[in-house]
CSV table of C-alpha atoms in Angstrom, one decimal:
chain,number,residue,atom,x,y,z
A,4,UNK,CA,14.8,18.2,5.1
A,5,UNK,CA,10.9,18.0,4.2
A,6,UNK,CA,9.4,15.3,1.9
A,7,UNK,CA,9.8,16.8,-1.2
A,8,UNK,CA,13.3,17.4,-1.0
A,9,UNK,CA,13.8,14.1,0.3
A,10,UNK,CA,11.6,12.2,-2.2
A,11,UNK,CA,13.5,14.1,-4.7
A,12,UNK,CA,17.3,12.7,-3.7
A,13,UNK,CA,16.0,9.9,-3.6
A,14,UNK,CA,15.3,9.9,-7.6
A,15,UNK,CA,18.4,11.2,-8.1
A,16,UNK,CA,20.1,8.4,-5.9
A,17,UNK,CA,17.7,5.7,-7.7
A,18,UNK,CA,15.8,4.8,-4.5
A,19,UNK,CA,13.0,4.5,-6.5
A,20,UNK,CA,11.1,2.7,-4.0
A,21,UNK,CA,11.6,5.8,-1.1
A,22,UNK,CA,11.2,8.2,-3.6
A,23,UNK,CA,7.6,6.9,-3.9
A,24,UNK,CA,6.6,7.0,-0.4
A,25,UNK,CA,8.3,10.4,-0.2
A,26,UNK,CA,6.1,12.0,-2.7
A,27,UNK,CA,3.1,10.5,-1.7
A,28,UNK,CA,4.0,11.3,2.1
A,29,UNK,CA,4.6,15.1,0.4
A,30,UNK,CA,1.0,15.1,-1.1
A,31,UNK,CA,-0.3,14.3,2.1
A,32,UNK,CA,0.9,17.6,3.7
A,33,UNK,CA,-0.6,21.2,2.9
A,34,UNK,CA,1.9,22.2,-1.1
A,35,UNK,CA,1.0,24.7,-3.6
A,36,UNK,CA,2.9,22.1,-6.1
A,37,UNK,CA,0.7,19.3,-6.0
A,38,UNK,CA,1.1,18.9,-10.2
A,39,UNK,CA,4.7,19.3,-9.5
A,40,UNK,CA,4.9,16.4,-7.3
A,41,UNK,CA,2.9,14.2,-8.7
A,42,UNK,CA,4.6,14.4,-12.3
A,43,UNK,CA,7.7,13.1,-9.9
A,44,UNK,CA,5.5,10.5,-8.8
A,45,UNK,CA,4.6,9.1,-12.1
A,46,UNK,CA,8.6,9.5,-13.2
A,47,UNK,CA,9.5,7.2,-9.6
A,48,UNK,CA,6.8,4.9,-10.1
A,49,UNK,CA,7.7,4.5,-13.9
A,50,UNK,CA,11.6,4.3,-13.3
A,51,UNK,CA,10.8,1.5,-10.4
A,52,UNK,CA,8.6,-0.5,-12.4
A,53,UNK,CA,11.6,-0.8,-15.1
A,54,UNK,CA,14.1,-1.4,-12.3
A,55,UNK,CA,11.6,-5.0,-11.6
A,56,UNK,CA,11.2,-6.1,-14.9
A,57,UNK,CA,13.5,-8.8,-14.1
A,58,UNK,CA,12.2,-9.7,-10.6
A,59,UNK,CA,8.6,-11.8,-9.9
A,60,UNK,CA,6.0,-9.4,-10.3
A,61,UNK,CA,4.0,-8.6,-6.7
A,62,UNK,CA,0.3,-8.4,-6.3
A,63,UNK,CA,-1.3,-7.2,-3.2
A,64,UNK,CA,-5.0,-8.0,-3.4
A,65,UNK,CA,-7.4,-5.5,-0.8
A,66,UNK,CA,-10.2,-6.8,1.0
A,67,UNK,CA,-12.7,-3.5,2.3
A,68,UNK,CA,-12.9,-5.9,6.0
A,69,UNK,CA,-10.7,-8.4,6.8
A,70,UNK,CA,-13.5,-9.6,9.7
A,71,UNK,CA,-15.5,-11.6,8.0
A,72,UNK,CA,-16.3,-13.3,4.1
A,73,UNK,CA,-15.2,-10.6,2.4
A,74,UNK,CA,-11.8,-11.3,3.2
A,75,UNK,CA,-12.6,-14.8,1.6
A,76,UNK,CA,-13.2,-13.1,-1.7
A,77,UNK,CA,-9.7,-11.6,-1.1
A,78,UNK,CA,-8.1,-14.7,-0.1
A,79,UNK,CA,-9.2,-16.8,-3.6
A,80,UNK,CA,-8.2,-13.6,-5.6
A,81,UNK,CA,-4.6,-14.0,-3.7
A,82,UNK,CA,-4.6,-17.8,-4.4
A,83,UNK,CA,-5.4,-17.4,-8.1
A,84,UNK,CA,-2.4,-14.8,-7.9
A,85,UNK,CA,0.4,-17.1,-6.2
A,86,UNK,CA,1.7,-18.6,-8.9
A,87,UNK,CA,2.4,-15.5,-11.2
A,88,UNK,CA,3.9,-13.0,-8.6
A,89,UNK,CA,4.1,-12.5,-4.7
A,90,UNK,CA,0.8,-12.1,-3.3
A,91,UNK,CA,-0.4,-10.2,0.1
A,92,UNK,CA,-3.6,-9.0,0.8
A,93,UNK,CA,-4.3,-6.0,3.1
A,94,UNK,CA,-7.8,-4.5,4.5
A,95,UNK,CA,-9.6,-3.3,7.7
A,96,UNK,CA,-11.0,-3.9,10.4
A,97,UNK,CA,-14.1,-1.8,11.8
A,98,UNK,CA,-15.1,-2.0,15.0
A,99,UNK,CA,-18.8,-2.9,14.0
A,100,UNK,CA,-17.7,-6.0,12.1
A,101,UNK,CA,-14.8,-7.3,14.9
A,102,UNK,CA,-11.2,-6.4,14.9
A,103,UNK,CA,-9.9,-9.8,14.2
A,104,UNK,CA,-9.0,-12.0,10.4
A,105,UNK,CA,-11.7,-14.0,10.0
A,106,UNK,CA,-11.2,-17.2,11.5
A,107,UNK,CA,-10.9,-19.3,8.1
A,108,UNK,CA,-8.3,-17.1,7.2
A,109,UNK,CA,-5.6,-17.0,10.0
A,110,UNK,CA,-3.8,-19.3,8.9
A,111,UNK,CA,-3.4,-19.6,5.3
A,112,UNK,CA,0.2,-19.1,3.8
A,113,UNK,CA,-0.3,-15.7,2.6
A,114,UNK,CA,0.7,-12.4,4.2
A,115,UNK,CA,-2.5,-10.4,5.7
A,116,UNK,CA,-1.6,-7.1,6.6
A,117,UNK,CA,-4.6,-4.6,8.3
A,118,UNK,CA,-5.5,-1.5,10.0
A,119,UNK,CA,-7.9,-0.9,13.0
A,120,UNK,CA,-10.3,1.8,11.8
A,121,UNK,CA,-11.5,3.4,15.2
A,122,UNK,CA,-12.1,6.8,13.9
A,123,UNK,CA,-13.3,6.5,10.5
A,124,UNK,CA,-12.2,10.7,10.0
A,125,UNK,CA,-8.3,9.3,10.0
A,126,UNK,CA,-9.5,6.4,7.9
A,127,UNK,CA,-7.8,8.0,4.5
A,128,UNK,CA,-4.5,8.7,6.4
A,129,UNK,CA,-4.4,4.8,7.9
A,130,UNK,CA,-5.2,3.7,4.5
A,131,UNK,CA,-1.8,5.6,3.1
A,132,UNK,CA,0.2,4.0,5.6
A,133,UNK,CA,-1.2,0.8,5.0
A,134,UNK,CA,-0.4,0.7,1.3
A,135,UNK,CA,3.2,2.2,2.0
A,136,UNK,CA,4.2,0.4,4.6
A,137,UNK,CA,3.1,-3.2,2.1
A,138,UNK,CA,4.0,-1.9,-1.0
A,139,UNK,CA,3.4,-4.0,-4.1
């Protein structure tokens, strides 16, 4: 079954949360329905916001390099965050800048969550999977 389909069922079963990553997984690949699928997108994202209206709220905060003080700009946006909703923060790491967290920040209580840009051509692509696989 392709995306769409999938993404689709997944509406109809109220997986609002698949349906999502369906959808955008079905922009991703070559459609002559991209209106089509986004309208579903807004009607998931919509329908899964109501389904959380009881639950805290989740912020994910993104850093554009999680190497070096940037990601301490991220880190005191996240902090500010932590006591209205469940915070992460995500970014990347380029090769230029050094493929670890900066050191003040491997160890503070907040999920980090990054991607190793090697090839800055797939760099749209690993930022997609980023975001879906830490959705907020």
């Amino acid at each position: 079954m392709n995306y769409l389909k999938q993404a689709n069922e997944s509406l109809r079963l109220k997986n609002y949360e698949a349906a999502i990553e369906l959808y955008v997984r079905a922009l991703q690949q070559p459609t002559a329905l991209p209106q089509v699928i986004q309208s579903s997108l807004k009607i998931a994202q919509s329908r899964y916001l109501t389904s959380r209206q009881d639950e805290k709220p989740r912020v994910c905060v993104s850093a554009w390099s999680l190497s070096h003080n940037a990601a301490g700009r991220a880190a005191t946006l996240a902090q500010l965050y932590q006591s209205l909703a469940d915070v992460q923060i995500i970014g990347c790491h380029f090769k230029q800048w050094g493929i670890e967290t900066w050191a003040p920040l491997r160890n503070i209580p907040i999920s980090i969550h990054g991607i190793d840009v090697q090839d800055e051509t797939q760099f749209v692509n690993q930022a997609l999977e980023l975001v879906l696989d830490n959705p907020c």
